[in-house]
Short mmCIF file of C-alpha atoms and ligand atoms in Angstrom, two decimals:
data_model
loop_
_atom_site.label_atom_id
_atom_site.label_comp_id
_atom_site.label_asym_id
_atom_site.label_seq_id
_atom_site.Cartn_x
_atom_site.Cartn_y
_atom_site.Cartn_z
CA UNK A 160 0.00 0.00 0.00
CA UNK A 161 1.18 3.77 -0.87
CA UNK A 162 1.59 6.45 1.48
CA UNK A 163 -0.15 10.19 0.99
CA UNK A 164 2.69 12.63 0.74
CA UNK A 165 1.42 16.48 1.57
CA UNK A 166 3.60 19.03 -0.26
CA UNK A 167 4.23 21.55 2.19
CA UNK A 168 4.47 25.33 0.88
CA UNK A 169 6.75 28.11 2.83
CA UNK A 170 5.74 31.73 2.32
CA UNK A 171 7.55 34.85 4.30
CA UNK A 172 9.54 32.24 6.79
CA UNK A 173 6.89 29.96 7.63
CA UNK A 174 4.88 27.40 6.38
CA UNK A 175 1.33 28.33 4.44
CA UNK A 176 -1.86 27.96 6.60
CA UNK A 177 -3.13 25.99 3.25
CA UNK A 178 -0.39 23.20 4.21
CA UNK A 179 -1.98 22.72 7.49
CA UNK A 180 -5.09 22.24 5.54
CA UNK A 181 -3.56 20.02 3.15
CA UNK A 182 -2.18 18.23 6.78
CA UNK A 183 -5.72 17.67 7.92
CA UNK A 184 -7.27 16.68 4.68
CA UNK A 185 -4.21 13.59 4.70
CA UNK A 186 -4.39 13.02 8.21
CA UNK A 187 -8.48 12.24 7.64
CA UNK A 188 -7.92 10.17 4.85
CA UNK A 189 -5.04 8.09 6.45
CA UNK A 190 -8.01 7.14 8.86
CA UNK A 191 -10.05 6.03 6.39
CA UNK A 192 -7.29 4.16 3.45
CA UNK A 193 -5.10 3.32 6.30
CA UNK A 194 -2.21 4.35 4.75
CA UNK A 195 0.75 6.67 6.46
CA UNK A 196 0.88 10.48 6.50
CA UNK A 197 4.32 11.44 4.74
CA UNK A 198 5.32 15.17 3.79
CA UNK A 199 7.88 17.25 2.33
CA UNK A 200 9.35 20.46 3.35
CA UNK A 201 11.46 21.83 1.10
CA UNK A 202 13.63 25.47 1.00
CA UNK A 203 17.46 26.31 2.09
CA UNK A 204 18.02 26.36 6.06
CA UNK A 205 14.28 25.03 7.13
CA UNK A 206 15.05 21.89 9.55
CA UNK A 207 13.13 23.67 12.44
CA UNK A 208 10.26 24.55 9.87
CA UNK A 209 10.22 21.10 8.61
CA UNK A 210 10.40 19.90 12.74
CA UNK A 211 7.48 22.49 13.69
CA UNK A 212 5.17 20.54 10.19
CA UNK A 213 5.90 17.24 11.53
CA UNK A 214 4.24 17.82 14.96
CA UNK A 215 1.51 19.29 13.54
CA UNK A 216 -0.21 16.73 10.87
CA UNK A 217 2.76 16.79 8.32
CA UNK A 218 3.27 12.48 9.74
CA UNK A 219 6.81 11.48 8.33
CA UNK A 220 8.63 14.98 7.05
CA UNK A 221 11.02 14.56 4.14
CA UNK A 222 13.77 17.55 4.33
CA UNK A 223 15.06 18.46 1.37
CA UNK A 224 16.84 21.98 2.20
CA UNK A 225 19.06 22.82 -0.41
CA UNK A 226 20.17 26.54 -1.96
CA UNK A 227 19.11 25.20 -5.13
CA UNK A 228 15.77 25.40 -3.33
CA UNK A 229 15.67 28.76 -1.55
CA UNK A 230 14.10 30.56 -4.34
CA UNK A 231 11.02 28.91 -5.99
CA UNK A 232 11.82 27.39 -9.20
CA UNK A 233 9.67 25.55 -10.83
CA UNK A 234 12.58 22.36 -11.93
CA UNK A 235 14.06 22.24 -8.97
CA UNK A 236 10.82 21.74 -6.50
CA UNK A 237 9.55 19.18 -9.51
CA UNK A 238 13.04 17.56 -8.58
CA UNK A 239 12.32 17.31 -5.24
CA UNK A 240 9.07 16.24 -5.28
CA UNK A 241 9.60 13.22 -7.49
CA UNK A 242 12.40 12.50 -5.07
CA UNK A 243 9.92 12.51 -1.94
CA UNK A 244 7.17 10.17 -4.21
CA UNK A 245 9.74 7.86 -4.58
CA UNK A 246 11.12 7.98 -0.97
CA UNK A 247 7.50 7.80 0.28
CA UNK A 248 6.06 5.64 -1.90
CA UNK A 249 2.98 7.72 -2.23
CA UNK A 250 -0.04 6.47 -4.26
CA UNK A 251 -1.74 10.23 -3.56
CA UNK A 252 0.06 13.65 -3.88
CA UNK A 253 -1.14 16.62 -2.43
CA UNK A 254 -0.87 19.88 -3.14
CA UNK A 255 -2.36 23.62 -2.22
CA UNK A 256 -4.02 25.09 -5.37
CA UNK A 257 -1.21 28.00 -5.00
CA UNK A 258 0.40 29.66 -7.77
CA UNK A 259 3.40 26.99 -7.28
CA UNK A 260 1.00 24.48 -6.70
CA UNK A 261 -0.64 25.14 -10.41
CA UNK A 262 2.98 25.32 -11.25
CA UNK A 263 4.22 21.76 -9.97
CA UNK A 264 1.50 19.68 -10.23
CA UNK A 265 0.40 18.86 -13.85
CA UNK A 266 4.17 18.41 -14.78
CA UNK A 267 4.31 16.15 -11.53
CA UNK A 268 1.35 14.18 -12.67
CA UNK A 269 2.59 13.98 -16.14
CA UNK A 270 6.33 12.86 -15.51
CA UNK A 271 5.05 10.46 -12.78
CA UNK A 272 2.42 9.22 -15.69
CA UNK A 273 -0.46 9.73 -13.11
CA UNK A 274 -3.54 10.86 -12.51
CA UNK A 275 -4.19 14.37 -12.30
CA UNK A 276 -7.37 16.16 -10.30
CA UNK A 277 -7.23 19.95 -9.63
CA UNK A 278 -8.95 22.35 -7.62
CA UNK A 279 -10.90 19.97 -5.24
CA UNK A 280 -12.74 21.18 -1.89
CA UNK A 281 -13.41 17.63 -0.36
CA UNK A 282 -11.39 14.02 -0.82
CA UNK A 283 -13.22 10.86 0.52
CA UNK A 284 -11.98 7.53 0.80
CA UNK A 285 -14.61 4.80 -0.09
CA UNK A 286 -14.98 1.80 -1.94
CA UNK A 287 -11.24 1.16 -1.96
CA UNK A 288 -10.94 4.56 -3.53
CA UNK A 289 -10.13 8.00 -3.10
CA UNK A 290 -12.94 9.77 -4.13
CA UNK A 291 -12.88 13.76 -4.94
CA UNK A 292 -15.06 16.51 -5.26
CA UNK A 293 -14.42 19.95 -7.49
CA UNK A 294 -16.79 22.82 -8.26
CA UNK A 295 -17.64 22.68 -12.03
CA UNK A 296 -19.30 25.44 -14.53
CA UNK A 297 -18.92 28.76 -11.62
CA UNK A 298 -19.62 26.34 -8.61
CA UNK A 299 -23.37 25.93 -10.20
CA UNK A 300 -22.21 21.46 -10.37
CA UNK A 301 -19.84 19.56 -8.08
CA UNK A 302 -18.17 16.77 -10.01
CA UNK A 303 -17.18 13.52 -8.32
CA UNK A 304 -13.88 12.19 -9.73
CA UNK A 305 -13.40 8.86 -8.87
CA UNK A 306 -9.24 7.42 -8.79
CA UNK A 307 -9.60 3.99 -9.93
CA UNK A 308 -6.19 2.47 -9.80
CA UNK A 309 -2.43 4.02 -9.78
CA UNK A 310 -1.05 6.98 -8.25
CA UNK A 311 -2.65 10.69 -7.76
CA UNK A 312 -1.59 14.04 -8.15
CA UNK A 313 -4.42 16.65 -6.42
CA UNK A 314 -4.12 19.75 -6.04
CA UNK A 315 -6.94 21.21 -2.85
CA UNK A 316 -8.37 24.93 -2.56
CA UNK A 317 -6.99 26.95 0.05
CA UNK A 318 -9.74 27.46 2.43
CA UNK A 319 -11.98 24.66 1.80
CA UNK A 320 -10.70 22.73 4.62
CA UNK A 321 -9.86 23.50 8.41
CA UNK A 322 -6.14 23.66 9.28
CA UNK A 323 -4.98 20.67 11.24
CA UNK A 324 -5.34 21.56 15.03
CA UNK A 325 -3.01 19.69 17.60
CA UNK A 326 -0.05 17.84 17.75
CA UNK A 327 0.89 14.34 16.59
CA UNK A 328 3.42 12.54 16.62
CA UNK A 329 6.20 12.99 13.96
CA UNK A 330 9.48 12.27 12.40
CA UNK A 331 12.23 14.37 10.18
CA UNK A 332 14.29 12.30 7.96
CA UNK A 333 16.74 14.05 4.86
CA UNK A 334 15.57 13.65 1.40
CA UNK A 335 18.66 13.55 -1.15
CA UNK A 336 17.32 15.01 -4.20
CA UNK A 337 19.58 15.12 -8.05
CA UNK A 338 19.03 18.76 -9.58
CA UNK A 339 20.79 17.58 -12.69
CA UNK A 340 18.05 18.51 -14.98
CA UNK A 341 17.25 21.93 -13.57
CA UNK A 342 16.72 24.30 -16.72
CA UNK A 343 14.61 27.31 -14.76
CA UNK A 344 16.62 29.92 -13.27
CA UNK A 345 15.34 32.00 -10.90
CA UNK A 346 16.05 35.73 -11.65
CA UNK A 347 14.33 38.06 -8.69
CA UNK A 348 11.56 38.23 -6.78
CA UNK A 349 9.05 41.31 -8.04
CA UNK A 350 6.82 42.84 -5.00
CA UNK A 351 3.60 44.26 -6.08
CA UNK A 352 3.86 48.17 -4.69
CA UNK A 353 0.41 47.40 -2.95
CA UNK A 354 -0.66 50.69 -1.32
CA UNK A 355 -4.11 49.37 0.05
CA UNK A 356 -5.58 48.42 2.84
CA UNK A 357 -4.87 45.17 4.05
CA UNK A 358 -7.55 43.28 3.82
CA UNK A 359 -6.89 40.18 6.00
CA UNK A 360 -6.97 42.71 8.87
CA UNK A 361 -9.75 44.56 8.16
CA UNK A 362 -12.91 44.05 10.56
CA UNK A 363 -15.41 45.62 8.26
CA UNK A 364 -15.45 44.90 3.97
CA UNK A 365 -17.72 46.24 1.48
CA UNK A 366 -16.90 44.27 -1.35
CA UNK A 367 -18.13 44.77 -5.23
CA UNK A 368 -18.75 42.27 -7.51
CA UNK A 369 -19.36 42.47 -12.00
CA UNK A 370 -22.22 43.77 -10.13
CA UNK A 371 -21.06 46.88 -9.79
CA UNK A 372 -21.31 47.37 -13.42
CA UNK A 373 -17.80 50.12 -13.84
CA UNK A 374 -14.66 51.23 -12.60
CA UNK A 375 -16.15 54.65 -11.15
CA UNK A 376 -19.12 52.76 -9.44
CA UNK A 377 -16.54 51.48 -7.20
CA UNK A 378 -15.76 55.30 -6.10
CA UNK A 379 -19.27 56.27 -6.34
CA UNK A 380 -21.01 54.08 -4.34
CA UNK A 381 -19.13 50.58 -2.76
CA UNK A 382 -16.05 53.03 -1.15
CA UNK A 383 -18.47 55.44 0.65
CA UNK A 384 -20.00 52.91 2.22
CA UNK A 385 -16.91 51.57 3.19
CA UNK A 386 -15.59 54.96 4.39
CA UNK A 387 -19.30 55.59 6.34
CA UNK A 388 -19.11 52.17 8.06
CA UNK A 389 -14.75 52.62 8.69
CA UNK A 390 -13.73 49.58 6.92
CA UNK A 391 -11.59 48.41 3.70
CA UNK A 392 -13.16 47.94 0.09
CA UNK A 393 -13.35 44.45 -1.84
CA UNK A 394 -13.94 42.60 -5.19
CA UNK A 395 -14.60 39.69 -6.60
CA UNK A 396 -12.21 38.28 -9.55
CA UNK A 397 -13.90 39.73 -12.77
CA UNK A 398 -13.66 43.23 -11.15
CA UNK A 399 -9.83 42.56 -11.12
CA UNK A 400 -9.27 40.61 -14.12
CA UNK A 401 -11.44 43.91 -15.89
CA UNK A 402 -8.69 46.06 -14.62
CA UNK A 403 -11.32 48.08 -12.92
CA UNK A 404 -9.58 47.59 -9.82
CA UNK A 405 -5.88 45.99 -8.37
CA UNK A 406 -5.49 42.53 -7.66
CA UNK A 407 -5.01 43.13 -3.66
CA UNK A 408 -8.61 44.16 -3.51
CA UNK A 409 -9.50 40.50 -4.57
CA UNK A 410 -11.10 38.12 -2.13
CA UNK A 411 -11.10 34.39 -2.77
CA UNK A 412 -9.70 31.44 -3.27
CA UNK A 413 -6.61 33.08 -6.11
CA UNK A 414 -6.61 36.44 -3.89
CA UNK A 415 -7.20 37.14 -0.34
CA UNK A 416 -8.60 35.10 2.26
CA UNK A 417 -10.30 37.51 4.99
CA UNK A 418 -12.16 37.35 8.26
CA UNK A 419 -13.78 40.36 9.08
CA UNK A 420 -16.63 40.95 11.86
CA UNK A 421 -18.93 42.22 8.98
CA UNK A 422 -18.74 41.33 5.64
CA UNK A 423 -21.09 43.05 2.66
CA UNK A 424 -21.13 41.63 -0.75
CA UNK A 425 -22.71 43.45 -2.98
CA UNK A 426 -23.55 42.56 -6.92
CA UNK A 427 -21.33 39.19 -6.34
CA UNK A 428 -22.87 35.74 -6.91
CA UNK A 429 -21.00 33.73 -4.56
CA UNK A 430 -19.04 31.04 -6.79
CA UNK A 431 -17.31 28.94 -4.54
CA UNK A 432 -13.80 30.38 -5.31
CA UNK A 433 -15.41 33.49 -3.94
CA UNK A 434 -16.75 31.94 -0.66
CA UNK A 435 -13.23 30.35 0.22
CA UNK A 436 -12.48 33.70 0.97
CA UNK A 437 -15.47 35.86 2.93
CA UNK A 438 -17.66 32.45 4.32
CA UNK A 439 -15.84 32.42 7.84
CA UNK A 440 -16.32 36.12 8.06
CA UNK A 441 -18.92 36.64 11.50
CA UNK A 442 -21.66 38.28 9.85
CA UNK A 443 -22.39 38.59 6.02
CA UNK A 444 -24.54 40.71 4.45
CA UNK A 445 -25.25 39.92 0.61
CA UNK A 446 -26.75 42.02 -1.42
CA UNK A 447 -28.04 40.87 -5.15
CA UNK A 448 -30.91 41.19 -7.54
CA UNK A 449 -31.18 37.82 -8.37
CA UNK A 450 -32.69 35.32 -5.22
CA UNK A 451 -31.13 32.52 -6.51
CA UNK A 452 -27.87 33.97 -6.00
CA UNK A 453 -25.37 31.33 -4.26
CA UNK A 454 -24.25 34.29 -1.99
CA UNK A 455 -27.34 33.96 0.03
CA UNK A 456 -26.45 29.95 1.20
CA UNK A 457 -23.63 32.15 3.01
CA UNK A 458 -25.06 35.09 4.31
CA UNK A 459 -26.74 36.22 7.90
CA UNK A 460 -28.67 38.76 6.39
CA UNK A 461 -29.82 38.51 2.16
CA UNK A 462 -31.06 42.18 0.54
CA UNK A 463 -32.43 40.94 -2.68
CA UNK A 464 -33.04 44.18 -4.56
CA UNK A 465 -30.58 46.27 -6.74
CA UNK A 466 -27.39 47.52 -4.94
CA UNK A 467 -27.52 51.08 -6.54
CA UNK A 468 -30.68 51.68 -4.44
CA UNK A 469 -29.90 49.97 -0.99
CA UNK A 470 -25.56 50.99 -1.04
CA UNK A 471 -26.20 54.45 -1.24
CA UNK A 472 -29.39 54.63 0.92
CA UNK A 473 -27.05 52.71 3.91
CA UNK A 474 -24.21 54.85 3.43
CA UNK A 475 -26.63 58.08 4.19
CA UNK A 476 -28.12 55.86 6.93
CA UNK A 477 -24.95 55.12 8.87
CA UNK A 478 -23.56 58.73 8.15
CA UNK A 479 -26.66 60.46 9.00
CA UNK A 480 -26.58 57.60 12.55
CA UNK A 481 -22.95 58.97 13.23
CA UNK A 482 -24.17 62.95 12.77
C1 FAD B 267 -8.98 29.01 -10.53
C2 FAD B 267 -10.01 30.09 -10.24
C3 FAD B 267 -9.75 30.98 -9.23
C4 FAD B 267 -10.70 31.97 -8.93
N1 FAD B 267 -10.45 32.83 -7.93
C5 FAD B 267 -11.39 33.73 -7.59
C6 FAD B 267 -11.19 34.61 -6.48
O1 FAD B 267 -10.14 34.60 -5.82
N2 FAD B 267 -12.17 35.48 -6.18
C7 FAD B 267 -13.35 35.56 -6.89
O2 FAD B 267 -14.21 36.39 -6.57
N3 FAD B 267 -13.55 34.74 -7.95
C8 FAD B 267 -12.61 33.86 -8.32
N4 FAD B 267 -12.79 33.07 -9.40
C9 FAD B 267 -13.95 33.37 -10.28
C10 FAD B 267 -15.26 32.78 -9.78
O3 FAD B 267 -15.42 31.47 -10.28
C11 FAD B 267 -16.45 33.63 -10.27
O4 FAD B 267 -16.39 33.72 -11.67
C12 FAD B 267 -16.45 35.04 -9.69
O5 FAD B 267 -16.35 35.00 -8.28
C13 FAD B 267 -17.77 35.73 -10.06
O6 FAD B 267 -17.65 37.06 -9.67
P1 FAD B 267 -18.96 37.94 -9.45
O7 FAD B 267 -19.82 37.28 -8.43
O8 FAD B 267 -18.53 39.34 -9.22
O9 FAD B 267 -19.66 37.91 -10.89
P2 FAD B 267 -20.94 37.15 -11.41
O10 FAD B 267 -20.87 35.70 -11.13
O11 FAD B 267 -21.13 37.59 -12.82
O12 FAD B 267 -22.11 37.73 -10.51
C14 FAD B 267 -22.57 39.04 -10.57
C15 FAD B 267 -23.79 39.10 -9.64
O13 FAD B 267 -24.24 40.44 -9.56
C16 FAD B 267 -25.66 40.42 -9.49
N5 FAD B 267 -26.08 41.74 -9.93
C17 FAD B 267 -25.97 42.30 -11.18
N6 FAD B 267 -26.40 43.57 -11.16
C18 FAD B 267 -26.83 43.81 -9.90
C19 FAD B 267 -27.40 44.94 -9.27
N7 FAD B 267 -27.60 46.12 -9.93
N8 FAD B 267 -27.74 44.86 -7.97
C20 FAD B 267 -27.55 43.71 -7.26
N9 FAD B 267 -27.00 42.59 -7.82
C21 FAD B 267 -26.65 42.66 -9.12
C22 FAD B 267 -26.07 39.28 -10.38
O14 FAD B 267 -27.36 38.81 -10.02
C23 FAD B 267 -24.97 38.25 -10.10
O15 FAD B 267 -25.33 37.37 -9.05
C24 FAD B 267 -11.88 32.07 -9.69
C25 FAD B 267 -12.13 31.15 -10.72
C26 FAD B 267 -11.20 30.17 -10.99
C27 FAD B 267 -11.49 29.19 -12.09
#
C-alpha cells in the first residue's frame, strides 16, 4: 500500500496555513485508506520549519533543504518532489491550489504518468478509492472524480478545509534530491507596490462584484460605504481581471482570504472560489438582484433588490446615525 505525501508550501519564513489544511485533509484520509501520512518540506536552512510541520499533521517529514531550493523554481521543487514520491512511496500527492502548486503539479502528474485532479474542496476515501469533489461550470455542479487504480496528483483549494489543530506525533528524515536537470533559473523576486488596505486585517469589507457594473461605481457608491461604516473595500475576480480595480482588492480562493466581523457583498454571486475567501467572516450581508444567487447559502442577512438603491441609501443611513 502507498503512502499520501502532503507538499508543504513556505511563504515569508513559515509554512502556508493551506499546508496545514492540506495536513488535515491527509491526516483524515489516512483514517479512512489506512495508509501513512508522509510530507515534504522543502527550502534552504528550514530543519526547524520542517520539525514544527511534523508535529503538527505533516506524519513522516522529508527535508530536502538545499540553496538550489531557496528561491522557488519551478525544476528544482519538480526535482524534489519526485524525489519525496519515490522515498515515500505515495499512491496520492497533495498539493495547495497556490500559484506553485498550479505550477508543480500537472508536470508532476505527467512525468510520474499519473492521474491528475485539480482544484478539489473535499477528498473521501470509499470503496477502496479516493474519491474527490471539485466545483464545475462557476460552482453551479460539483463533479465527483473517482481514482480507480495508480497513483494521484491533487491539487486542494486553500480554504476549503480546516487547518490541522493539535499535535501528533512525527518524524524528520533528509531527502537527497539530483538537480541535474534543472533548466529554470530563478532571476528576482518582483513585489507588487500594494498601497491598500490590508484586507486580511480589516474588521469591516464592502466588497463589489461584475455587479457593480464600472470602474467609477466602485468610487461612487461601494467606497463610501466603506468609508461611512470605517472599513476596507473588496472585489470579486472579474472586477480585477477587468482592470477596474488591483489585484489586492480581490477576495477568494486566487486572492485574499479575509475574516472580518462584517462582511457586505454586494452585486457578487458567490461562486465557490469566492466563498473560500469571505464564508468564515462573523456576519455577512449579501446584497443581489437575483434570489437565486449562491451568496445567500452564506449570508446572515440577504437584501435581494438592486445595490444602486440599498448601497447608497445605507451609506446616508450610517452617516446620517454617526451625525
Ligand atoms: C482558478 C479560479 C480561481 C478563482 N479565484 C477567484 C477569487 O479569488 N475570487 C473571486 O471572486 N472569484 C474567483 N474566481 C472566479 C469565480 O469562479 C467567479 O467567476 C467570480 O467570483 C464571479 O464574480 P462575481 O460574483 O462578481 O460575478 P458574477 O458571477 O457575474 O455575478 C454578478 C452578480 O451580480 C448580481 N447583480 C448584477 N447587477 C446587480 C445589481 N444592480 N444589484 C444587485 N445585484 C446585481 C447578479 O445577479 C450576479 O449574481 C476564480 C475562478 C477560478 C477558475
Amino acid at each position: 500500500m502507498g503512502s499520501i505525501l502532503v507538499v508543504a508550501e513556505i511563504q515569508n519564513g513559515a509554512i502556508r496555513e493551506a499546508s496545514y489544511e492540506l495536513a488535515s485533509v491527509a491526516q483524515s484520509l489516512a483514517g479512512t485508506s489506512g495508509r501513512e501520512v508522509k510530507s515534504l518540506v522543502m527550502g534552504s536552512g528550514i530543519g526547524a520549519l520542517a520539525e514544527e510541520f511534523s508535529k503538527k499533521g505533516g506524519g513522516s517529514v522529508l527535508v530536502a533543504d538545499d540553496a538550489a531550493l531557496e528561491n522557488y523554481n519551478v525544476d528544482a521543487a519538480n526535482a524534489a518532489v519526485r524525489a519525496a514520491v519515490e522515498a515515500a512511496s505515495a499512491d496520492l500527492i497533495l498539493l495547495s491550489n497556490t500559484p506553485s502548486g498550479w505550477d508543480v503539479a500537472p508536470r508532476l502528474a505527467a512525468g510520474l504518468d499519473a492521474g491528475f485532479v485539480g482544484d478539489c474542496f473535499r477528498i473521501d476515501f470509499d470503496g477502496g478509492q479516493f474519491n474527490f469533489r471539485r466545483r464545475v461550470f462557476n460552482g453551479k455542479l460539483d463533479a465527483h472524480v473517482s481514482a480507480i487504480e495508480g497513483t494521484i496528483v491533487a491539487t486542494v483549494q486553500p480554504g476549503a478545509t480546516p487547518p490541522f489543530e493539535g499535535t501528533t506525533d512525527g518524524s524528520t528524515s533528509d531527502l537527497s534530491v539530483g538537480f541535474e536537470g534543472v533548466r529554470a533559473k530563478f532571476v528576482e523576486t518582483k513585489k507588487s507596490d500594494s498601497t491598500g488596505v490590508d484586507l486580511s486585517k480589516a474588521d469591516i469589507i464592502v466588497s463589489g462584484g461584475r455587479g457593480v457594473g464600472a470602474p467609477e461605481k466602485f468610487a461612487e457608491v461601494i467606497q463610501p460605504l466603506a468609508d461611512a461604516l470605517g472599513g476596507a473595500m473588496g472585489a470579486s475576480r472579474p472586477v480585477v481581471d477587468a482592470g477596474w480595480l488591483p489585484h489586492h482588492y480581490q477576495v477568494g480562493s486566487s486572492g485574499q482570504v479575509v475574516q472580518p466581523k462584517l462582511y457586505i457583498a454586494a452585486g457578487i454571486s458567490g461562486a465557490i472560489q469566492h466563498l473560500v475567501g469571505m464564508k468564515s467572516s462573523n456576519y455577512i450581508i449579501a446584497i443581489n438582484k437575483d434570489p437565486d444567487a449562491p451568496i445567500f447559502e452564506v449570508a446572515n442577512l440577504g437584501v435581494v433588490a438592486d445595490l444602486f438603491d440599498v448601497v447608497p441609501a445605507l451609506t446616508e443611513a450610517v452617516n446620517g446615525a454617526k451625525g
